[in-house]
Structure formats: C-alpha cells, structure tokens
PDB file of C-alpha atoms and ligand atoms in Angstrom:
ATOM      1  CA  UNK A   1       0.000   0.000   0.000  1.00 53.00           C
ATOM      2  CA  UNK A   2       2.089   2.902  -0.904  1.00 82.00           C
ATOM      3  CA  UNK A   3      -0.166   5.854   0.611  1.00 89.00           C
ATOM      4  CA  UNK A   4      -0.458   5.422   4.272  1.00 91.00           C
ATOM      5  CA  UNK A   5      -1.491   7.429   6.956  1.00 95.00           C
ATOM      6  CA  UNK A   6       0.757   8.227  10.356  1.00 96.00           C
ATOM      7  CA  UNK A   7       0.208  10.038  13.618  1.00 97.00           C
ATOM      8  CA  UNK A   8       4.125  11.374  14.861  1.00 98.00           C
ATOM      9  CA  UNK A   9       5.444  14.397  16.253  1.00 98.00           C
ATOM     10  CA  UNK A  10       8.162  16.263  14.498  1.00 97.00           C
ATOM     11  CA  UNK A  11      11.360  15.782  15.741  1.00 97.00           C
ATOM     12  CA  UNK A  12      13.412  18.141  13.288  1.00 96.00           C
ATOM     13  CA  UNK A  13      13.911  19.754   9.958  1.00 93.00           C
ATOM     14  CA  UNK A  14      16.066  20.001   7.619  1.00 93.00           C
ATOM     15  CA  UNK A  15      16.959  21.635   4.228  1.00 93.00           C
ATOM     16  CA  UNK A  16      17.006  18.657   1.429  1.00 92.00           C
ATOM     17  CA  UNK A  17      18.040  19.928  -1.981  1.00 89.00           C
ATOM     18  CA  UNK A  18      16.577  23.827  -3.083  1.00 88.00           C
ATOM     19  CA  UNK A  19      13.651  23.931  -1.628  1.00 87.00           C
ATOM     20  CA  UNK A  20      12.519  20.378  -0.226  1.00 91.00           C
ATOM     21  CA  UNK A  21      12.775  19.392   3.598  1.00 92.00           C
ATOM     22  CA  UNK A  22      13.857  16.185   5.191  1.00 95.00           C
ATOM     23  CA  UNK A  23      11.979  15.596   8.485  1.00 96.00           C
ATOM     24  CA  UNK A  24      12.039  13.250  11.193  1.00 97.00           C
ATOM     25  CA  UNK A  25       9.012  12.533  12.854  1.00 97.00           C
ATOM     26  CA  UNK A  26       8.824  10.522  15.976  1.00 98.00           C
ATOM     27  CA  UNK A  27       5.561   8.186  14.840  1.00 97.00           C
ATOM     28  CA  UNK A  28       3.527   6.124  17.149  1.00 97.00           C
ATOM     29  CA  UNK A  29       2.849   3.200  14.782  1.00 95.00           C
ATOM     30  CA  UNK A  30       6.584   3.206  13.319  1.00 94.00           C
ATOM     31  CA  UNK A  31       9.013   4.499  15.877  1.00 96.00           C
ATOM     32  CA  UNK A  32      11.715   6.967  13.934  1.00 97.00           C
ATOM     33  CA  UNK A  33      10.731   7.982  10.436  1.00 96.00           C
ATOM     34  CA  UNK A  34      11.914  10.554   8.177  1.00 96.00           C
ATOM     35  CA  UNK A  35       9.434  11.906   5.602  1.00 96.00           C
ATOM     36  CA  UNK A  36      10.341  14.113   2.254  1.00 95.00           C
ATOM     37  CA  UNK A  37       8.463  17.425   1.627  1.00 93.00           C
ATOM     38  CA  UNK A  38       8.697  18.609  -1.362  1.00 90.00           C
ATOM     39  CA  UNK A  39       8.620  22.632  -1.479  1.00 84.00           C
ATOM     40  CA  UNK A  40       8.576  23.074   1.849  1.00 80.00           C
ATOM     41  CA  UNK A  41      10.652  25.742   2.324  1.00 76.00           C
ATOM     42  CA  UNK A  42       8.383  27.441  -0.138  1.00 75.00           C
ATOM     43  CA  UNK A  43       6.138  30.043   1.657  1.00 65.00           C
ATOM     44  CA  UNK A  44       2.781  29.185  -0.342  1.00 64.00           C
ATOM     45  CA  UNK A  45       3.334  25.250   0.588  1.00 61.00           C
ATOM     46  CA  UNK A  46       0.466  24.860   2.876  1.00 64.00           C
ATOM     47  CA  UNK A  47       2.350  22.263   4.534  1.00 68.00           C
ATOM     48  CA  UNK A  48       4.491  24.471   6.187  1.00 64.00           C
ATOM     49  CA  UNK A  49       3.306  25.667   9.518  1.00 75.00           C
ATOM     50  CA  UNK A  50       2.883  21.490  10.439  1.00 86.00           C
ATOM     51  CA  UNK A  51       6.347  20.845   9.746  1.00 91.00           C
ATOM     52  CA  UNK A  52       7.909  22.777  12.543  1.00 92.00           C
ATOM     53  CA  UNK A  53       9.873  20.977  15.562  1.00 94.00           C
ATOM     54  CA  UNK A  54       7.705  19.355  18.212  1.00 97.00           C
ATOM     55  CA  UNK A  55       4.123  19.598  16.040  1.00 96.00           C
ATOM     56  CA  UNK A  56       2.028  16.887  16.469  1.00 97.00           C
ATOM     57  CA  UNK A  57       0.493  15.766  13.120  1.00 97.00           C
ATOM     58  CA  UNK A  58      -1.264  13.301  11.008  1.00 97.00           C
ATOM     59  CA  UNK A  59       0.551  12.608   8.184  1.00 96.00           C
ATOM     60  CA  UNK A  60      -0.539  11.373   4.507  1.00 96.00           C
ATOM     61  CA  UNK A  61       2.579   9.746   3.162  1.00 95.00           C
ATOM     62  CA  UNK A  62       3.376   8.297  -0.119  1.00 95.00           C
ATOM     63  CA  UNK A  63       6.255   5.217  -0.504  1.00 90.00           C
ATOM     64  CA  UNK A  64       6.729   4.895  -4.100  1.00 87.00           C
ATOM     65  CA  UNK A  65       9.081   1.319  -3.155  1.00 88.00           C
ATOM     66  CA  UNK A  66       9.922   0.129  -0.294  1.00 85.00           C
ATOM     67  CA  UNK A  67      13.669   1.460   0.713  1.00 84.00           C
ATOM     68  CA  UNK A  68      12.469   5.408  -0.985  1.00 89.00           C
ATOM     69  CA  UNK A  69      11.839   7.998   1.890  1.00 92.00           C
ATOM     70  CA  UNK A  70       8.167   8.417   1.720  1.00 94.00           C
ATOM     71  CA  UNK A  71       7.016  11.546   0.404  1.00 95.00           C
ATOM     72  CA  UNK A  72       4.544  13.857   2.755  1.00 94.00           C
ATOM     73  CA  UNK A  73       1.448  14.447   0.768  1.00 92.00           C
ATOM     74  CA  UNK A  74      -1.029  15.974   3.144  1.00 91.00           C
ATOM     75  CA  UNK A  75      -1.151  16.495   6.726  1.00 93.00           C
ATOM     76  CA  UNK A  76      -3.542  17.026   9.544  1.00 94.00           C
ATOM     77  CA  UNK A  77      -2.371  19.488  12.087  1.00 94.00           C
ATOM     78  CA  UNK A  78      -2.835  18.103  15.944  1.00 95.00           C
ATOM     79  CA  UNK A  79      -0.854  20.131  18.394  1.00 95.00           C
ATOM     80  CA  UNK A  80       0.935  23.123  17.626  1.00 91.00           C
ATOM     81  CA  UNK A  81       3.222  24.031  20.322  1.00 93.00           C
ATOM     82  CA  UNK A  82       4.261  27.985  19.541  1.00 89.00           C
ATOM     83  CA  UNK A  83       4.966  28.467  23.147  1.00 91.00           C
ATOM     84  CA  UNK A  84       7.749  26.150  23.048  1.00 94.00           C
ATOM     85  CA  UNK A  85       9.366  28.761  20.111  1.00 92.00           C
ATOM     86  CA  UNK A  86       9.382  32.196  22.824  1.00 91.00           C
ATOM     87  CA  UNK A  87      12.183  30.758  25.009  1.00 91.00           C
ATOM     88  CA  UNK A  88      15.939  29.744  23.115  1.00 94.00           C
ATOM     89  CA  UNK A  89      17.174  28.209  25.649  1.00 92.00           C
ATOM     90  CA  UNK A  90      14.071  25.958  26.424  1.00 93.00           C
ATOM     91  CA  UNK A  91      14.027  25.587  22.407  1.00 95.00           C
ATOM     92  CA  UNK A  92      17.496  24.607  22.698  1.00 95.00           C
ATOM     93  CA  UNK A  93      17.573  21.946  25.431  1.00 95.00           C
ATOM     94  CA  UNK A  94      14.059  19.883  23.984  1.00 97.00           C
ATOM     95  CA  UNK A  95      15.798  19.696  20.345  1.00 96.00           C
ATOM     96  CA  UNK A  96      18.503  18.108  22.226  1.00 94.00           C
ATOM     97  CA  UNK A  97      16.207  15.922  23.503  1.00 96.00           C
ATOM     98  CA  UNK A  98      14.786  15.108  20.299  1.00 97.00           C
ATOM     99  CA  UNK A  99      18.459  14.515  18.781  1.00 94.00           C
ATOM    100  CA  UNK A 100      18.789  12.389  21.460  1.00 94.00           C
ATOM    101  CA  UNK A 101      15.940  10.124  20.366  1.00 96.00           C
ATOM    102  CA  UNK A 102      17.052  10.637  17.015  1.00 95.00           C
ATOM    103  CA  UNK A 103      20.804   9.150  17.637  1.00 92.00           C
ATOM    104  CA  UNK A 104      19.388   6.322  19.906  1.00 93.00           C
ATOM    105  CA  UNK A 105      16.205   5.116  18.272  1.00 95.00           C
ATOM    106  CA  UNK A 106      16.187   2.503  15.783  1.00 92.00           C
ATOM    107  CA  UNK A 107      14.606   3.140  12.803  1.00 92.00           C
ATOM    108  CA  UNK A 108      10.753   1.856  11.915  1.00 90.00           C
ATOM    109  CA  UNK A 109      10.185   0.537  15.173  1.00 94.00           C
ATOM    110  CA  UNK A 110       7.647   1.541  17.569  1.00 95.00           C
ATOM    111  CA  UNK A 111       8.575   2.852  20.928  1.00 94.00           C
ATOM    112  CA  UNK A 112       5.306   3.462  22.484  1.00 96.00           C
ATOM    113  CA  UNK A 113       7.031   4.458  26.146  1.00 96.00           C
ATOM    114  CA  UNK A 114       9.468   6.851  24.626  1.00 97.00           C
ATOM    115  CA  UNK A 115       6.482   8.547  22.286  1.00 97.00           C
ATOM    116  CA  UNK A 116       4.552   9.068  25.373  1.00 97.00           C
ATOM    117  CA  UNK A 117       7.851  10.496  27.700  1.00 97.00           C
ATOM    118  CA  UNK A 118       8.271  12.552  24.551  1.00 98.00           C
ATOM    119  CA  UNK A 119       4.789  14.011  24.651  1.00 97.00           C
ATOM    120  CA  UNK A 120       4.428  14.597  28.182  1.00 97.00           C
ATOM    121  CA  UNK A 121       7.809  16.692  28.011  1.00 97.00           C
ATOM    122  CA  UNK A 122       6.762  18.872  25.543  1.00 97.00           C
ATOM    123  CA  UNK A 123       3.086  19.533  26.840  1.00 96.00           C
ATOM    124  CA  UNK A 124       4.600  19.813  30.487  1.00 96.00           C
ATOM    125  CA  UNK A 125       7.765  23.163  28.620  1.00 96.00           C
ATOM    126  CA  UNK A 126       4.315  24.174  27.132  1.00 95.00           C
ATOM    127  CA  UNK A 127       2.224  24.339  30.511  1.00 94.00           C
ATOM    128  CA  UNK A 128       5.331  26.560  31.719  1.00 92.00           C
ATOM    129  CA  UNK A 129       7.668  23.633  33.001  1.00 92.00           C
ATOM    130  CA  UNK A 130      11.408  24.733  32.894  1.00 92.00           C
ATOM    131  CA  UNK A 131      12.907  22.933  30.194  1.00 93.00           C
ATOM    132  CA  UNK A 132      16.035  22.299  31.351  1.00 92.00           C
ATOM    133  CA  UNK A 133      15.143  20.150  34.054  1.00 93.00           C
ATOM    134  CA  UNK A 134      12.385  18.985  32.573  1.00 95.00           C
ATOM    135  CA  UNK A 135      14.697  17.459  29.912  1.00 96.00           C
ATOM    136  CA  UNK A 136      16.752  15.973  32.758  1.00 96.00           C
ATOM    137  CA  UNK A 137      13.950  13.597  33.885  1.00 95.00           C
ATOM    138  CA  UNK A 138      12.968  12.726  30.476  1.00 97.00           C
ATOM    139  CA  UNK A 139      16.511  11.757  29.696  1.00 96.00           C
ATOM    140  CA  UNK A 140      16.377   9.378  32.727  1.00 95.00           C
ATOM    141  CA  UNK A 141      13.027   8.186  32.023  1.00 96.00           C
ATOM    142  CA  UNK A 142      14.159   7.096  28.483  1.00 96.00           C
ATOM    143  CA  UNK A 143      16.605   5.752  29.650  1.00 95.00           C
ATOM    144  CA  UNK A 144      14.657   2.671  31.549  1.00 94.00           C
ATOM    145  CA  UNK A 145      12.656   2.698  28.374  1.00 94.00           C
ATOM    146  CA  UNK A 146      15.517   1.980  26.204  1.00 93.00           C
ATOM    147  CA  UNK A 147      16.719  -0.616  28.748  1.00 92.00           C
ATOM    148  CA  UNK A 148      19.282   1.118  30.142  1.00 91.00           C
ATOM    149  CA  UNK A 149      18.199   2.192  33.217  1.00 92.00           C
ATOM    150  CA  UNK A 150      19.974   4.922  35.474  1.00 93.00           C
ATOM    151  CA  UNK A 151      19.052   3.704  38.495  1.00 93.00           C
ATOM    152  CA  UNK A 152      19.498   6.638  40.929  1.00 93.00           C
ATOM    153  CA  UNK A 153      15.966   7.087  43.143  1.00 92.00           C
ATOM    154  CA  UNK A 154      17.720   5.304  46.186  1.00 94.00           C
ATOM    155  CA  UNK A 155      21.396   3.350  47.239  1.00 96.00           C
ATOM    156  CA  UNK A 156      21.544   0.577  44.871  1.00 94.00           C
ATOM    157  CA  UNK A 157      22.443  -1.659  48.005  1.00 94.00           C
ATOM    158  CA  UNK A 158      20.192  -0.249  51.083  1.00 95.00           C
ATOM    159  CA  UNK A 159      17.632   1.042  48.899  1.00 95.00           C
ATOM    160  CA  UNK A 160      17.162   4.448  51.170  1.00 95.00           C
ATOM    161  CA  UNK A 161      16.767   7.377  49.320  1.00 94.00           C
ATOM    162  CA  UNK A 162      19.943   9.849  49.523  1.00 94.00           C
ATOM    163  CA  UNK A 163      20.412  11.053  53.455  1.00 94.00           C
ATOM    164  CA  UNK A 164      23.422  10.361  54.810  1.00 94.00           C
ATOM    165  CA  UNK A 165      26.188  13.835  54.355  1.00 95.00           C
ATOM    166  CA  UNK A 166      29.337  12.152  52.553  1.00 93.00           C
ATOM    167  CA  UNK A 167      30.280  10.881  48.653  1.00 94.00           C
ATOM    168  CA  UNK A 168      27.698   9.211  47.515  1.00 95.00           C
ATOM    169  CA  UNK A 169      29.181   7.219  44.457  1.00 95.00           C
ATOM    170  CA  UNK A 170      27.674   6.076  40.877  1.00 94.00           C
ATOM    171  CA  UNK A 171      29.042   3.990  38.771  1.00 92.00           C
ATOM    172  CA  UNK A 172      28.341   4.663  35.338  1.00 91.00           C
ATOM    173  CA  UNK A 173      28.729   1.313  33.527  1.00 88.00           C
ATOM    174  CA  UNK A 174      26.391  -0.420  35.758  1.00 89.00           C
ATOM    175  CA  UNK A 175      23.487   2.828  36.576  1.00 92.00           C
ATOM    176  CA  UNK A 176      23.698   2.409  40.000  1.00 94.00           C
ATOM    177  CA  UNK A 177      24.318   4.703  43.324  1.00 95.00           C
ATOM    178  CA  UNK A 178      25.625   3.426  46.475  1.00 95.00           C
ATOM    179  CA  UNK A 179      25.349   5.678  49.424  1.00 95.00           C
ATOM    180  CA  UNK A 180      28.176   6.719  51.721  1.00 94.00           C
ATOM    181  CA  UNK A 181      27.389   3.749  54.238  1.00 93.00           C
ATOM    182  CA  UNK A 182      26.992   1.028  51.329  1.00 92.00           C
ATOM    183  CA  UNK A 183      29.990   2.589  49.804  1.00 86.00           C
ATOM    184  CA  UNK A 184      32.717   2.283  52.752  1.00 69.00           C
ATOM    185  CA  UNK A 185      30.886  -1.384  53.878  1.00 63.00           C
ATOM    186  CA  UNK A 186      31.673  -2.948  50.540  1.00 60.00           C
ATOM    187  CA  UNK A 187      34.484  -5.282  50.923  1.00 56.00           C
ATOM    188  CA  UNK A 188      35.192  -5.520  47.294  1.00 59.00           C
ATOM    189  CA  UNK A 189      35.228  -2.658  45.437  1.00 57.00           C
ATOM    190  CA  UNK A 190      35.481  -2.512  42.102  1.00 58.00           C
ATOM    191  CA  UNK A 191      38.480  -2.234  40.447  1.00 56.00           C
ATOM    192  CA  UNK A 192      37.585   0.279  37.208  1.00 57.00           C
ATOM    193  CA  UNK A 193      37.678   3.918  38.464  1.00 59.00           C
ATOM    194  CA  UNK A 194      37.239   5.225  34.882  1.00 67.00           C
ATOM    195  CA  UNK A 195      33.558   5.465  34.886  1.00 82.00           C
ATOM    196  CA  UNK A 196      32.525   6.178  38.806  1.00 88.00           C
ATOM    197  CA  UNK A 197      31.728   9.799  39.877  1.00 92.00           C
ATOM    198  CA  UNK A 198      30.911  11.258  43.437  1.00 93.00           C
ATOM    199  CA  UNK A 199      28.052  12.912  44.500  1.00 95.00           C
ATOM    200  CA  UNK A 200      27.629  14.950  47.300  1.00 95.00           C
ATOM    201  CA  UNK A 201      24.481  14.475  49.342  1.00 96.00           C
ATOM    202  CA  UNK A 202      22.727  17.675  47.725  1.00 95.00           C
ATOM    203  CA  UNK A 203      23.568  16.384  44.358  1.00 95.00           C
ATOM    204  CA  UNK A 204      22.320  12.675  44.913  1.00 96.00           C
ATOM    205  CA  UNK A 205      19.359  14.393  45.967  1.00 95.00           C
ATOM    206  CA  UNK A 206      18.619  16.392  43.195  1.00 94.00           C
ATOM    207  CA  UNK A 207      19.115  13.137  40.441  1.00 94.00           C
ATOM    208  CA  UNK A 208      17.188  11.106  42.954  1.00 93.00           C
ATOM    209  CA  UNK A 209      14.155  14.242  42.886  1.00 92.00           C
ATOM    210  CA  UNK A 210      14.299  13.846  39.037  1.00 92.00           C
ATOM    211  CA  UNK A 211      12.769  10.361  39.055  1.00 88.00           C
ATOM    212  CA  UNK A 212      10.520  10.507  42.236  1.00 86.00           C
ATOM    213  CA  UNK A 213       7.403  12.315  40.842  1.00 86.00           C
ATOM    214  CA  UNK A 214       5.449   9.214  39.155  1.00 86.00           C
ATOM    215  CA  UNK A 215       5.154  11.089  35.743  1.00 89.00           C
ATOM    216  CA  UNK A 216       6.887  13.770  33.812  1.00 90.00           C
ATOM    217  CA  UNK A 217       4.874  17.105  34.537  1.00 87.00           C
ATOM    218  CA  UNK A 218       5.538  20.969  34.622  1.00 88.00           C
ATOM    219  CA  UNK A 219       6.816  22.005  38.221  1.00 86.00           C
ATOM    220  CA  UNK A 220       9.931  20.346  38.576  1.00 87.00           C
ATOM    221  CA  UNK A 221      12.920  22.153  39.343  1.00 88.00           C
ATOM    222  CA  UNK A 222      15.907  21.615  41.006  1.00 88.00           C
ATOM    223  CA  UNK A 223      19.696  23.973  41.416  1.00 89.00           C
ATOM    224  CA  UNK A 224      21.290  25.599  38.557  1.00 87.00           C
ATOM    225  CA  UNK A 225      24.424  24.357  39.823  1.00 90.00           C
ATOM    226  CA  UNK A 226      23.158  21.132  40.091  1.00 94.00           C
ATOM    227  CA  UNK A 227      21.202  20.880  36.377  1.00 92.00           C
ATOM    228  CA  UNK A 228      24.785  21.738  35.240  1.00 91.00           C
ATOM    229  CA  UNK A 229      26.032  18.680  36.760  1.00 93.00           C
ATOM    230  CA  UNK A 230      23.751  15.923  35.977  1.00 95.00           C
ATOM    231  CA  UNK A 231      23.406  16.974  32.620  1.00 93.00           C
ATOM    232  CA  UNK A 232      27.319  16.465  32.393  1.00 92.00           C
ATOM    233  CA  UNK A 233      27.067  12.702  33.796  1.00 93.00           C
ATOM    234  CA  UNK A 234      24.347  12.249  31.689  1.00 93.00           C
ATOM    235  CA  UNK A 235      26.424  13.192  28.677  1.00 91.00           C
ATOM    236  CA  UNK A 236      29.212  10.578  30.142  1.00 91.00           C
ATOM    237  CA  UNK A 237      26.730   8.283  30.412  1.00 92.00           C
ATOM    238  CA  UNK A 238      25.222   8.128  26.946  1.00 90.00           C
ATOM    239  CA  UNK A 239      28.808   8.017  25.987  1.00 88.00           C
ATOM    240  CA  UNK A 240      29.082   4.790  27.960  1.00 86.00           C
ATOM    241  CA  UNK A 241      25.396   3.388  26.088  1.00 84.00           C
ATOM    242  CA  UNK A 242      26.292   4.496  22.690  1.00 83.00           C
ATOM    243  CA  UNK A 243      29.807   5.557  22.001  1.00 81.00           C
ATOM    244  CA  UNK A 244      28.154   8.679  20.599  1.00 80.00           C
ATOM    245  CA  UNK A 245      29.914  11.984  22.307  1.00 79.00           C
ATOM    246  CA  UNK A 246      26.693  13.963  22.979  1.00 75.00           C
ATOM    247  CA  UNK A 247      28.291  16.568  24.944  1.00 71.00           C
ATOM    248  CA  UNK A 248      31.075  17.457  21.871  1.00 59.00           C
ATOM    249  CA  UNK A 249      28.155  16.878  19.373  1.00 52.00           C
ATOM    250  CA  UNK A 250      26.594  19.947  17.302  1.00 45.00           C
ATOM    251  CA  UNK A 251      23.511  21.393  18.428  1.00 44.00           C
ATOM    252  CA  UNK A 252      24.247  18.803  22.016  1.00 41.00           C
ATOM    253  CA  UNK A 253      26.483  21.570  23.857  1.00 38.00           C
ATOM    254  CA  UNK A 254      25.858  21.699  27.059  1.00 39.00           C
ATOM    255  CA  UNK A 255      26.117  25.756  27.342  1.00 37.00           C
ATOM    256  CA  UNK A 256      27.611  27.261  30.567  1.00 35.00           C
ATOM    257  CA  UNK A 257      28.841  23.768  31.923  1.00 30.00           C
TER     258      UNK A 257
HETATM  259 ZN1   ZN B   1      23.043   2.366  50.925  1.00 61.85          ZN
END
C-alpha cells in the first residue's frame, strides 16, 4: 500500500536539496521515520506551519518502493506548540532531547514508552515547566525505556533514598548509586575507576528528585548548579550506552557547563 497514513510528532527539519525538507518525525505506529516534503521551504506550501519541531500531526505519506523515503502528501495538524518557540534556551535543550531520540532510536520501530515520555515533556515546557530540568527527567526516564536504566531514586544496596552527608558514588557502567554507608561497607570494590563519579548528598538528591514524581509534569525544578552537573554525567553516560559523544556533538552543547 504505498499511501499510508501516520500520527508522529516532528522531531526536526532540515533543508534537502533547493527547496525540499527532510523531516524526522517521531511516529507512534513506526518508531523513527523521516518523511520528504517537497517545497517546503516554499512560503505558499500549505504544509508548512505542520512541519515545525515538536508539532504533532497526522501525516498522509506516499512510498513509491519500499527502501524510498516516503514523500509527505497531506497532513492534519494536531498540536501546535508555539509556546515552546518564545524561550531559546528551552528551544534549545528539547531539540537536544529530540536529537537524542534521534541518535538512539532505531529506525521503523515503535517505541510506544518513549512517544509518550516525549509528549508529556513537551506539553509539560508548554504548561510553563522549565525545560532544562524537565529534559533531565525525560533523559532518565528514556533511559529505563531503552533498557538502560539509570538507576538513581535510592542506594543501589540499602535502597534508602539519599540522606546520609558524605560521597555518595555512581558507577556509570552499571546505573547504579551506592550511598556513603553502602559505599565504605563494601568489601570488594570494584576495580575500574574510569567510569565512577561522586556525589555529594545535595547532588544525589537532586538526580534522585528527578525520578521521584510518578510522571513527567511541569513544576519540577531543582539547582542551577546542580542541572549543570547531571546533565554532564548524563552526557558521560550516553557516551558509555552508545559511544556517541553527545556533549562534543553539534547542536548537544551543554552551554555554561
Ligand atoms: Zn546504601
């Protein structure tokens, strides 16, 4: 069936040849997908406005054969999300979200958890919720939903949630946190110090308080100093996952850290 019809939120745009557009849309029946638009970047192209990062559409797409990058024919607008354009620095840190998900997801393949993270993250920046740490607990979310969990809410060992004043210490190839009693009562520690980072107790709080509320919504917030931080281990720790450097990446700086 070559014309088909998908639900999907745009993940990004880009230019493809004079005046066409490749864009990747985050679908819920297919996972990752990148459409063709032809004329896009063409003002009279009513297809224009629904195009634009973090729009939630229904697109009409035509596949001439299988292995061509289906061309957008039509589209239904959903969601527009304008208010997540007022702010560059919110802008900023949800399209490095979404190049996240574009690096990590595979391609055709539904992620139904990750589609629904995605959307609660952008209609929790457009109820007001600060982005930037907003994108924090969507970053650890995914991760459990791409099966590599961060597992920071409590002491890997213990299971209390951060209390005790002293390094708290996560290692990075395995997700886990061990608190400062757990830490100094293991008899064999291991031997790799390459991928282990200390926390203090105000910072093991503030990853812990990204992954306590039960859902993503607007209201969280935690230190500047801190955001700083655990965006940097994150960066170390996608490293770890996927080789990719997210942190040296265009368009994945991590500004003022
Ligand atoms: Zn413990």
């Amino acid at each position: 069936m070559p014309t088909f019809k998908m639900e999907g939120t745009v993940l990004a745009k880009r230019p493809f040849g004079e005046s066409d557009a490749m864009v990747d849309v985050l679908t819920i029946s297919r996972g990752l997908e990148t459409f063709v638009a032809r004329g896009a970047f063409r003002s009279r192209r009513r297809l224009v406005g629904g195009l634009e990062p973090f729009t939630r559409a229904e697109f009409s797409v035509y596949q001439s054969r299988p292995g061509k990058l289906p061309l957008i024919q039509d589209l239904k607008v959903l969601v527009s999300r304008f208010a997540l354009y007022r702010n560059l620095d919110d802008f900023t840190r949800l399209t490095d979200a979404a190049a996240f998900l574009m690096q990590v997801l595979p391609r055709g393949v539904p992620e139904y958890e990750v589609f629904d993270l995605f959307e609660a993250l952008l209609a929790a920046a457009c109820e007001g919720g600060r982005a930037d740490c907003l994108t924090l607990s969507f970053h650890l979310r995914a991760f459990s939903a791409l099966g590599w969990k961060l597992d920071v809410g409590a002491c890997a060992v213990c299971r209390k949630m951060p209390a005790i004043d002293g390094p708290h210490e996560l290692d990075l190839s395995s997700g886990r946190i061990r608190c400062p009693a757990c830490r100094s009562d293991d008899p064999h520690p291991p031997a790799g110090l390459r991928d282990r980072i200390t926390l203090s107790l105000d910072q093991a709080r503030a990853l812990s308080a990204l992954v306590l509320p039960p859902r993503l919504k607007a209201g969280l917030e935690i230190d500047a100093r801190h955001e700083r931080f655990i965006r940097t281990i994150f960066h170390r720790y996608m490293a770890v996952h996927t080789g990719v450097d997210f942190a040296g990446a265009p368009n994945l700086t991590s500004r003022g850290g």
